[in-house]
Amino acid sequence: MPYQPPVRDYAFILRDLLKLERYANLPAFADASMDTVDQILDEAAKFTSEVLAPLNSVGDKEGCHWSADNTVTTPKGFKEAYRQLVDGGWPGLGSDPAYGGQGLPHVVNLAFSEMSSAANMAFSMYPGLTHGAYSAIHAAGTQEQKDLYLPKLASFQWGGTMNLTEPQCGTDLGLLRTKAVPQADGTYRISGQKIWISSGEHDLTENIVHLVLARIEGAPAGTRGISLFIVPKFIPDKDGNPGERNAVKCLGLEEKMGIHGNATCVISHEEATGWLIGEENRGLSIMFIMMNEARLGVGMQGIAQAEAAYQAAAAFAKDRLQGRSLTGPKNPDGPADPIIVHPDVRRMLMDAKAIIEGGRAFLFWTALHGDLAEASPDEAVRQKGHDYMALMTPVLKGFLTDRGFNVCSDAMQVHGGSGFTEHFPVSQYLRDCRIALIYEGTNGIQALDLVGRKLAAEGGRGVMGFFAEIDAFVTAHEGDEAIKPFTEGLAKAKAELQEATMWLMQNGLANPDNAGAASTDYLHLFGLTALAYMWSMMAVTASAKIAAGSHDPLYAEKLAVGRYYMARVLPETSGRLAKLKTGAETLMALPAESF
């Protein structure tokens, strides 16, 4: 069965759970009525399932092709699909109306982004990187830079990239060697090589705007001396159109495990002309605008690939006949029962639904807080939004990609030997999804960021606010017997997360290795607790709808999957807490030469 976007689930989250229309009085939400959102979801589902999904296997099998003239050809059908993407007006959903966008809340655009990624992850990365470049220039560019670049990026007439990694440095960007030499006309000459540049060269747009980290001559060593530059493939002429070819070359493409339809390039800057964005030596803070947006996008990719893989596995499980049910035949007229009758197959499918639907709610809930951080007139709401966006970003990226990959692996397991072949789609979902655990900061780095920076930010205001919010929710609903399995499970998980947080505060400073050793378990404990909160809120929402007389089966399904999550997934929190409290002693005991 080909991928079908879960439109009803998006509508449930936006309408019923987040109650998007209650923000209609805010200018940023004025055009986001649920009637409008429903139309967007329906049209997005048609475009992604009918145009992008059929190209997913094509891109995987054909890949991109590099030529000796340093150009790259994308897979068959990608250019035509990209043109339909642009003509359909999809690029500008969440962009600033001042630069040609539609100005809708990002939480609405997130639904389209997930559909696109689930339908064709490699294709969706081209517009995804472009929107990241748009966001960085929108936040830190001069008015002249905004006027020149943003309309072209918002419309996807031009593409965008971020050029960070070099052969000798990835996570540790303080080691970068790309240099920038100031010129008399205010430009810079950029020289250096960048690797693993997604969408770095392609034939989908008339120009590509590279955002490049480089060190100006004489700048301080380390990350304090990094600046950010706009380096376009073609230098815009006086009318703002692509003019002279810049000294930027794609030297080749990486041979990868997955996402073959996206061009992952080695980019050489050979005294290319660049323009500084923001202040000198402040480039990393600006680039983090793009990186943080990308990290949320990568978390979304984990859910998107999991959704596509789950759909394939569920369809296979209902069709594949093997063995008989332990409680008696369920398909007595056939030679065997469909494998969905077997408890262990059900376990894998229920794990998938619990993680996907809970993770999707977590993503959308966080994105709404991000929208309110910019749009709310209430300073406390804005502050909470900024706190939550900072705190939740590493959790969303790390937890949802780890769990999304597990879902893809289980989907292959449901398929049995068929899943290990290329005749079924799950092998591609597994291969494509694997990079999400690595790029935009490995999941280990996300865990270190969470325990080393985000917990202590603003005196711990974000995490303490999250704890207080959960406590208030539990108190408000603890008398509801129908919700008791949710409130009890959530309260226990929150207590364990709080205990882990206090342990880190007491033991992480005394020995930083303790914080490092605990970080991944802490991130997963946080993610499990966050999804317990999401499932608890969804249970309250679904129960209220049923009590009001709704016969929509979705609400009963939400309660069933939520109870499964609380009973069979959430208990993992206790093991995570026990592991992290052992500290670093056993982990660091062996000397390096023993490995």
C-alpha positions as CSV (number, residue, x, y, z in Angstrom):
1,M,0.0,0.0,0.0
2,P,1.5,3.4,-1.0
3,Y,1.9,6.0,1.8
4,Q,-1.3,7.9,2.7
5,P,-0.9,11.0,4.9
6,P,-2.6,10.7,8.3
7,V,-4.8,13.8,7.7
8,R,-7.3,12.8,10.4
9,D,-4.5,12.7,13.0
10,Y,-3.2,16.1,12.0
11,A,-6.7,17.5,12.4
12,F,-7.2,15.9,15.8
13,I,-4.0,17.4,17.1
14,L,-4.6,20.9,15.6
15,R,-8.4,21.2,16.3
16,D,-9.0,19.0,19.3
17,L,-5.8,18.8,21.3
18,L,-4.1,22.2,20.6
19,K,-7.4,24.0,19.9
20,L,-5.7,26.2,17.3
21,E,-8.7,28.4,16.8
22,R,-8.5,29.8,20.3
23,Y,-5.6,31.9,19.0
24,A,-7.6,33.4,16.2
25,N,-7.3,36.9,17.8
26,L,-3.6,36.9,17.2
27,P,-2.5,38.3,13.8
28,A,-0.2,35.4,13.2
29,F,-3.1,33.0,13.5
30,A,-5.8,35.1,11.9
31,D,-5.7,33.1,8.6
32,A,-5.4,29.7,10.3
33,S,-9.1,28.9,10.8
34,M,-9.7,25.1,10.9
35,D,-11.7,25.4,7.7
36,T,-8.6,26.8,6.0
37,V,-6.3,24.3,7.7
38,D,-8.5,21.3,6.7
39,Q,-8.3,22.5,3.1
40,I,-4.5,22.8,3.3
41,L,-4.2,19.3,4.8
42,D,-6.4,17.7,2.1
43,E,-4.6,19.4,-0.7
44,A,-1.2,18.6,0.9
45,A,-2.2,15.0,1.2
46,K,-3.0,14.8,-2.5
47,F,0.2,16.5,-3.6
48,T,2.5,14.4,-1.4
49,S,0.9,11.1,-2.0
50,E,0.3,11.5,-5.7
51,V,3.3,13.5,-6.8
52,L,6.1,12.9,-4.2
53,A,5.5,9.4,-3.0
54,P,5.8,7.7,-6.4
55,L,9.2,9.3,-6.8
56,N,10.6,8.0,-3.6
57,S,11.8,4.7,-5.0
58,V,12.9,6.4,-8.2
59,G,15.2,8.7,-6.3
60,D,16.5,5.8,-4.2
61,K,17.4,3.6,-7.2
62,E,18.6,6.3,-9.6
63,G,20.2,8.8,-7.2
64,C,21.9,12.0,-8.2
65,H,24.6,12.3,-10.8
66,W,27.7,14.5,-10.8
67,S,29.3,15.7,-14.0
68,A,32.9,16.8,-14.6
69,D,31.6,20.4,-15.1
70,N,30.8,20.4,-11.4
71,T,27.0,20.2,-12.0
72,V,24.5,17.7,-10.5
73,T,21.5,16.2,-12.1
74,T,18.7,15.1,-9.7
75,P,16.7,11.9,-10.3
76,K,14.1,11.6,-13.0
77,G,10.9,13.4,-12.1
78,F,12.3,15.6,-9.4
79,K,12.5,18.8,-11.5
80,E,8.8,18.4,-12.6
81,A,7.8,17.7,-9.0
82,Y,9.7,20.7,-7.7
83,R,7.9,22.9,-10.3
84,Q,4.6,21.6,-9.1
85,L,5.7,22.3,-5.5
86,V,6.4,25.9,-6.4
87,D,3.4,26.4,-8.6
88,G,1.1,25.0,-5.9
89,G,2.2,27.7,-3.5
90,W,3.6,25.3,-0.9
91,P,6.9,27.0,-0.3
92,G,5.4,30.1,1.3
93,L,3.0,28.6,3.9
94,G,5.0,29.7,7.0
95,S,7.0,32.5,5.5
96,D,6.7,36.3,6.1
97,P,4.1,38.0,4.0
98,A,6.4,40.9,3.6
99,Y,8.6,38.6,1.4
100,G,5.8,36.8,-0.5
101,G,4.9,34.2,2.1
102,Q,1.5,33.3,3.4
103,G,2.4,33.9,7.1
104,L,0.6,30.8,8.5
105,P,1.8,29.5,11.9
106,H,4.7,27.1,11.7
107,V,2.7,24.4,13.5
108,V,0.4,24.3,10.4
109,N,3.4,24.1,8.0
110,L,4.8,21.3,10.1
111,A,2.0,19.0,8.9
112,F,2.9,19.6,5.3
113,S,6.6,19.1,6.1
114,E,5.9,15.7,7.7
115,M,3.8,14.6,4.8
116,S,6.5,15.6,2.4
117,S,9.2,13.9,4.3
118,A,7.2,10.7,4.8
119,A,6.4,10.6,1.0
120,N,9.9,11.4,-0.1
121,M,12.6,12.3,2.5
122,A,15.3,12.9,0.0
123,F,13.2,15.3,-2.1
124,S,11.9,17.2,0.9
125,M,15.4,18.1,2.0
126,Y,15.8,20.5,-0.9
127,P,13.1,22.8,0.2
128,G,13.8,22.1,3.9
129,L,17.4,23.5,3.6
130,T,16.1,26.5,1.7
131,H,13.7,27.4,4.4
132,G,16.5,27.2,6.9
133,A,18.6,29.6,4.9
134,Y,15.6,31.9,4.7
135,S,15.2,31.8,8.5
136,A,18.8,32.7,9.2
137,I,18.8,35.7,6.7
138,H,15.4,36.8,8.0
139,A,16.7,36.8,11.6
140,A,20.1,38.4,11.1
141,G,20.5,39.8,7.6
142,T,20.6,43.5,6.7
143,Q,17.5,45.0,5.1
144,E,19.3,45.0,1.8
145,Q,20.1,41.3,2.1
146,K,16.5,40.5,3.1
147,D,15.1,42.4,0.2
148,L,17.4,40.7,-2.2
149,Y,17.3,37.1,-1.0
150,L,14.2,36.4,1.0
151,P,11.6,36.7,-1.8
152,K,13.6,34.3,-3.9
153,L,14.1,31.8,-1.0
154,A,10.5,32.1,0.3
155,S,9.2,31.2,-3.2
156,F,11.9,28.4,-3.6
157,Q,12.9,30.1,-6.8
158,W,16.4,29.9,-5.3
159,G,17.7,27.1,-3.1
160,G,19.6,27.4,0.1
161,T,22.2,25.4,2.0
162,M,24.3,25.6,5.2
163,N,28.1,25.0,4.8
164,L,29.4,24.0,8.2
165,T,31.4,20.7,8.2
166,E,34.9,20.3,6.9
167,P,37.1,17.2,6.6
168,Q,38.8,17.9,10.0
169,C,35.8,19.2,11.9
170,G,32.1,18.3,12.4
171,T,30.8,18.8,15.8
172,D,33.8,20.8,16.9
173,L,33.4,23.8,14.6
174,G,36.1,25.6,16.4
175,L,38.6,23.6,14.3
176,L,37.3,25.0,11.0
177,R,39.9,26.4,8.5
178,T,37.8,28.1,5.8
179,K,39.0,31.7,5.8
180,A,37.5,35.0,4.8
181,V,39.6,37.9,3.5
182,P,37.9,41.3,3.6
183,Q,37.9,43.3,0.4
184,A,37.8,47.1,-0.2
185,D,34.2,46.9,-1.6
186,G,32.9,45.4,1.6
187,T,32.8,41.8,0.3
188,Y,35.0,38.9,1.4
189,R,37.0,36.3,-0.4
190,I,36.0,32.9,1.0
191,S,38.4,29.9,0.6
192,G,38.0,26.4,2.0
193,Q,36.4,23.1,1.5
194,K,33.1,21.9,3.0
195,I,31.8,18.3,3.1
196,W,28.5,16.6,3.5
197,I,26.6,19.6,2.2
198,S,23.0,18.5,1.6
199,S,21.4,20.0,-1.5
200,G,24.8,21.7,-2.2
201,E,24.4,21.5,-6.0
202,H,21.4,20.5,-8.1
203,D,19.3,21.4,-11.1
204,L,16.1,22.3,-9.3
205,T,16.6,26.1,-9.0
206,E,18.2,28.9,-10.9
207,N,20.5,29.8,-8.0
208,I,21.7,28.3,-4.7
209,V,22.5,30.5,-1.7
210,H,25.2,29.0,0.5
211,L,25.4,30.1,4.1
212,V,29.1,29.5,4.9
213,L,30.9,29.5,8.3
214,A,34.4,30.9,7.9
215,R,37.1,32.7,10.0
216,I,38.0,36.2,9.1
217,E,41.8,36.8,9.0
218,G,43.0,37.7,12.5
219,A,39.9,36.5,14.2
220,P,40.2,34.7,17.6
221,A,40.7,30.9,17.6
222,G,38.0,28.5,18.4
223,T,34.2,29.1,18.0
224,R,34.6,32.8,19.2
225,G,36.2,33.7,15.9
226,I,33.6,32.3,13.4
227,S,31.6,34.5,11.1
228,L,28.7,33.7,8.7
229,F,28.6,34.6,5.0
230,I,26.2,34.6,2.1
231,V,27.9,32.9,-0.8
232,P,25.6,32.6,-3.8
233,K,26.3,30.2,-6.6
234,F,25.6,33.0,-9.1
235,I,26.2,36.6,-7.9
236,P,23.0,38.6,-8.3
237,D,23.2,41.4,-10.8
238,K,21.9,44.9,-10.3
239,D,18.3,43.7,-11.0
240,G,18.6,40.9,-8.5
241,N,18.8,38.1,-11.1
242,P,21.5,35.4,-11.3
243,G,24.6,37.0,-12.8
244,E,28.3,36.0,-12.9
245,R,29.2,32.5,-11.7
246,N,30.8,32.6,-8.3
247,A,33.9,30.5,-7.5
248,V,31.9,27.8,-5.7
249,K,32.3,24.3,-7.1
250,C,30.8,20.9,-6.3
251,L,33.8,18.5,-6.4
252,G,31.7,15.4,-6.1
253,L,28.9,13.5,-4.4
254,E,29.0,11.2,-1.4
255,E,28.1,7.6,-1.8
256,K,25.6,7.0,0.9
257,M,23.5,4.4,2.7
258,G,20.3,6.2,2.0
259,I,18.6,9.5,0.9
260,H,20.1,8.8,-2.5
261,G,17.8,11.4,-4.2
262,N,19.4,14.2,-2.3
263,A,22.7,15.6,-3.5
264,T,25.2,15.4,-0.6
265,C,28.2,17.4,-1.9
266,V,31.8,18.3,-1.4
267,I,31.8,22.0,-1.9
268,S,35.0,24.0,-2.7
269,H,35.1,27.8,-2.2
270,E,38.0,29.1,-4.2
271,E,38.2,32.8,-3.3
272,A,34.4,33.0,-3.7
273,T,32.7,36.3,-3.2
274,G,30.8,36.4,0.1
275,W,28.8,38.9,2.2
276,L,28.9,39.0,6.0
277,I,25.7,38.3,7.8
278,G,25.4,40.0,11.2
279,E,28.5,41.0,13.2
280,E,32.0,39.6,12.8
281,N,32.8,36.6,15.0
282,R,29.0,36.0,15.8
283,G,28.4,33.6,13.0
284,L,27.8,30.5,15.0
285,S,24.9,32.1,17.0
286,I,23.2,33.1,13.7
287,M,23.8,29.7,12.2
288,F,22.2,28.1,15.3
289,I,18.9,29.7,14.1
290,M,19.1,27.6,11.0
291,M,20.5,24.5,12.9
292,N,17.8,24.6,15.6
293,E,15.1,24.8,12.9
294,A,16.9,21.9,11.2
295,R,17.0,19.9,14.4
296,L,13.2,20.2,14.8
297,G,13.0,19.2,11.1
298,V,15.1,16.1,11.7
299,G,13.0,15.1,14.7
300,M,10.1,15.3,12.3
301,Q,11.9,13.1,9.8
302,G,12.2,10.4,12.5
303,I,8.4,10.5,12.9
304,A,7.8,10.8,9.1
305,Q,9.8,7.8,8.1
306,A,8.3,5.8,11.0
307,E,4.8,6.7,9.8
308,A,5.6,5.5,6.3
309,A,7.2,2.3,7.5
310,Y,4.4,1.6,10.0
311,Q,1.8,1.9,7.2
312,A,3.7,-0.5,5.1
313,A,4.1,-3.0,8.0
314,A,0.4,-2.8,9.0
315,A,-0.8,-3.4,5.5
316,F,1.6,-6.4,5.1
317,A,0.5,-7.8,8.5
318,K,-3.1,-7.8,7.5
319,D,-2.3,-9.5,4.1
320,R,0.4,-12.0,4.9
321,L,-0.9,-15.4,5.9
322,Q,1.4,-17.4,8.3
323,G,0.4,-19.8,11.1
324,R,-2.7,-19.8,13.2
325,S,-3.8,-17.6,16.1
326,L,-3.0,-19.0,19.5
327,T,-6.6,-18.6,20.5
328,G,-8.0,-20.4,17.4
329,P,-8.2,-19.7,13.7
330,K,-9.3,-16.2,12.7
331,N,-9.3,-17.0,9.0
332,P,-10.9,-20.5,9.0
333,D,-11.6,-20.6,5.3
334,G,-8.0,-19.8,4.5
335,P,-4.8,-21.9,4.8
336,A,-3.5,-19.7,7.6
337,D,-4.3,-16.5,9.6
338,P,-2.9,-13.1,8.7
339,I,0.1,-12.4,10.9
340,I,-1.6,-9.4,12.6
341,V,-3.3,-12.0,14.9
342,H,0.0,-12.9,16.5
343,P,0.8,-11.0,19.8
344,D,4.4,-10.2,18.9
345,V,3.4,-8.7,15.6
346,R,0.8,-6.6,17.4
347,R,3.5,-5.5,19.9
348,M,5.6,-4.1,17.1
349,L,2.7,-2.3,15.5
350,M,1.4,-1.0,18.8
351,D,4.8,0.3,19.8
352,A,4.9,2.1,16.4
353,K,1.5,3.7,16.8
354,A,2.3,4.8,20.4
355,I,5.6,6.4,19.5
356,I,4.4,8.0,16.2
357,E,1.2,9.5,17.4
358,G,2.6,10.6,20.8
359,G,5.8,11.9,19.1
360,R,3.7,13.8,16.5
361,A,1.7,15.5,19.3
362,F,5.0,16.4,21.0
363,L,6.3,18.0,17.9
364,F,3.2,20.0,17.2
365,W,2.8,21.0,20.8
366,T,6.4,22.3,20.8
367,A,5.9,24.1,17.5
368,L,2.9,25.9,18.8
369,H,4.9,27.1,21.7
370,G,7.4,28.4,19.2
371,D,4.7,30.2,17.3
372,L,3.4,31.8,20.5
373,A,7.0,32.8,21.5
374,E,6.9,35.2,18.5
375,A,3.1,36.0,18.3
376,S,1.7,36.3,21.8
377,P,1.2,39.7,23.3
378,D,1.6,38.1,26.8
379,E,5.3,38.3,27.9
380,A,4.9,35.3,30.1
381,V,3.6,33.2,27.2
382,R,6.4,34.4,25.0
383,Q,9.0,33.6,27.6
384,K,7.5,30.1,28.1
385,G,7.6,29.6,24.4
386,H,11.2,30.5,24.1
387,D,12.1,28.3,27.1
388,Y,10.3,25.3,25.8
389,M,11.7,25.6,22.3
390,A,15.3,25.7,23.7
391,L,14.6,22.8,26.2
392,M,12.7,20.5,23.9
393,T,14.7,20.8,20.7
394,P,17.5,18.3,21.7
395,V,14.8,15.9,23.1
396,L,12.7,16.1,19.9
397,K,15.8,15.5,17.7
398,G,17.4,12.8,19.7
399,F,14.4,10.9,21.1
400,L,12.2,10.9,18.0
401,T,15.0,9.9,15.6
402,D,16.1,7.1,17.9
403,R,12.6,5.8,18.3
404,G,11.7,6.5,14.7
405,F,14.6,4.3,13.5
406,N,13.4,1.6,15.9
407,V,10.0,1.7,14.4
408,C,11.5,1.4,10.9
409,S,13.5,-1.6,12.1
410,D,10.4,-3.2,13.6
411,A,8.5,-2.6,10.4
412,M,11.2,-4.6,8.6
413,Q,10.9,-7.3,11.2
414,V,7.1,-7.5,10.6
415,H,7.8,-8.1,6.9
416,G,10.2,-10.9,7.7
417,G,12.5,-11.9,4.9
418,S,10.5,-9.8,2.5
419,G,11.5,-6.7,4.4
420,F,15.2,-7.4,3.8
421,T,14.7,-7.3,0.1
422,E,14.3,-4.3,-2.2
423,H,10.9,-5.5,-3.4
424,F,9.2,-3.9,-0.4
425,P,9.6,-0.3,0.7
426,V,10.7,-0.7,4.3
427,S,14.4,-1.3,3.5
428,Q,14.5,2.2,2.0
429,Y,12.7,3.8,5.0
430,L,15.3,2.1,7.3
431,R,18.2,3.3,5.3
432,D,16.9,6.8,4.8
433,C,16.0,7.2,8.4
434,R,19.4,6.2,9.8
435,I,21.1,9.5,8.9
436,A,18.6,11.4,11.1
437,L,20.3,10.0,14.2
438,I,23.6,11.6,13.0
439,Y,23.2,14.8,11.1
440,E,22.5,18.2,12.6
441,G,24.4,17.1,15.7
442,T,24.5,13.4,16.6
443,N,22.0,12.2,19.2
444,G,24.9,11.9,21.7
445,I,25.6,15.6,21.2
446,Q,21.9,16.4,21.6
447,A,21.9,14.5,25.0
448,L,25.0,16.5,26.1
449,D,23.4,19.7,25.0
450,L,20.3,18.9,27.0
451,V,22.1,18.1,30.3
452,G,25.0,20.5,29.8
453,R,23.3,23.6,28.6
454,K,19.5,23.4,28.4
455,L,18.7,22.2,31.9
456,A,20.6,25.0,33.5
457,A,19.5,27.8,31.1
458,E,17.9,30.7,32.9
459,G,18.4,29.1,36.2
460,G,16.5,25.9,35.2
461,R,13.4,28.0,34.4
462,G,12.4,25.9,31.4
463,V,12.5,22.4,33.1
464,M,11.0,23.6,36.3
465,G,8.2,25.2,34.3
466,F,7.6,21.9,32.6
467,F,7.5,20.0,35.9
468,A,5.0,22.6,37.3
469,E,2.8,22.2,34.2
470,I,2.7,18.4,34.5
471,D,1.9,18.7,38.3
472,A,-1.0,21.1,37.5
473,F,-2.3,18.7,34.9
474,V,-2.2,15.7,37.2
475,T,-3.9,17.7,40.0
476,A,-6.7,18.9,37.7
477,H,-7.5,15.4,36.5
478,E,-6.6,13.0,39.4
479,G,-10.3,12.6,40.3
480,D,-11.3,11.3,36.9
481,E,-11.3,7.5,37.1
482,A,-11.3,7.1,33.4
483,I,-8.0,9.0,33.1
484,K,-6.4,7.4,36.2
485,P,-4.1,5.1,34.3
486,F,-2.7,8.2,32.5
487,T,-2.4,10.5,35.5
488,E,-0.8,7.9,37.7
489,G,1.7,6.9,35.0
490,L,2.5,10.5,34.2
491,A,3.0,11.4,37.8
492,K,5.4,8.5,38.3
493,A,7.4,9.3,35.2
494,K,7.6,13.0,36.1
495,A,8.9,12.1,39.6
496,E,11.6,9.9,38.1
497,L,12.6,12.6,35.6
498,Q,12.7,15.1,38.5
499,E,14.8,12.7,40.5
500,A,17.2,12.3,37.6
501,T,17.4,16.0,37.1
502,M,18.4,16.5,40.8
503,W,20.9,13.7,40.5
504,L,22.5,15.4,37.6
505,M,22.7,18.7,39.5
506,Q,24.3,17.0,42.4
507,N,26.7,14.7,40.6
508,G,27.3,16.3,37.2
509,L,29.3,19.2,38.6
510,A,31.4,17.1,40.8
511,N,32.5,14.9,37.9
512,P,31.5,16.0,34.4
513,D,31.8,12.4,33.2
514,N,28.8,11.6,35.3
515,A,26.7,14.0,33.3
516,G,28.1,12.6,30.1
517,A,27.5,9.0,31.1
518,A,23.9,9.8,32.2
519,S,23.0,12.1,29.2
520,T,21.5,9.6,26.7
521,D,19.5,7.8,29.4
522,Y,18.3,11.2,30.7
523,L,17.3,12.3,27.2
524,H,15.2,9.1,26.7
525,L,13.7,9.5,30.2
526,F,12.7,13.0,29.3
527,G,11.3,11.9,25.9
528,L,9.3,9.1,27.5
529,T,7.8,11.5,30.1
530,A,7.0,14.1,27.5
531,L,5.1,11.5,25.4
532,A,3.3,10.4,28.6
533,Y,2.1,14.0,29.0
534,M,1.0,14.1,25.4
535,W,-0.9,10.8,25.7
536,S,-2.5,12.0,28.9
537,M,-3.7,15.2,27.2
538,M,-5.0,13.3,24.3
539,A,-6.8,10.9,26.6
540,V,-8.6,13.8,28.3
541,T,-9.5,15.2,24.9
542,A,-10.7,11.9,23.5
543,S,-12.7,11.1,26.6
544,A,-14.4,14.5,26.5
545,K,-15.4,14.0,22.9
546,I,-16.9,10.5,23.6
547,A,-18.7,11.9,26.7
548,A,-20.2,14.6,24.4
549,G,-21.7,11.9,22.2
550,S,-19.1,11.6,19.4
551,H,-19.1,8.2,17.7
552,D,-15.9,8.9,15.7
553,P,-13.8,5.8,16.2
554,L,-10.6,7.8,16.3
555,Y,-11.3,8.8,19.9
556,A,-11.7,5.3,21.1
557,E,-8.5,4.4,19.2
558,K,-6.6,7.2,20.9
559,L,-7.6,5.9,24.3
560,A,-6.6,2.3,23.4
561,V,-3.2,3.3,22.1
562,G,-2.6,5.7,25.0
563,R,-3.4,3.0,27.5
564,Y,-0.9,0.7,25.7
565,Y,1.8,3.4,25.9
566,M,1.3,3.9,29.6
567,A,1.3,0.2,30.3
568,R,4.0,-1.2,28.0
569,V,6.2,1.6,26.9
570,L,6.4,4.1,29.7
571,P,7.7,1.7,32.4
572,E,11.1,2.0,30.6
573,T,11.6,5.2,32.6
574,S,12.5,3.2,35.8
575,G,15.3,1.4,33.9
576,R,16.6,4.7,32.5
577,L,16.7,6.3,35.9
578,A,18.5,3.3,37.5
579,K,21.1,3.3,34.7
580,L,21.9,7.0,34.8
581,K,22.3,7.0,38.6
582,T,25.2,4.5,38.3
583,G,27.4,7.3,37.1
584,A,30.5,7.1,35.0
585,E,32.6,4.7,37.1
586,T,31.8,1.4,35.2
587,L,31.5,3.1,31.9
588,M,35.0,4.7,32.1
589,A,36.7,1.9,33.9
590,L,38.6,0.3,31.0
591,P,41.7,2.2,29.7
592,A,41.5,3.3,26.1
593,E,44.1,0.8,25.0
594,S,41.8,-2.1,26.1
595,F,39.3,-1.3,23.3
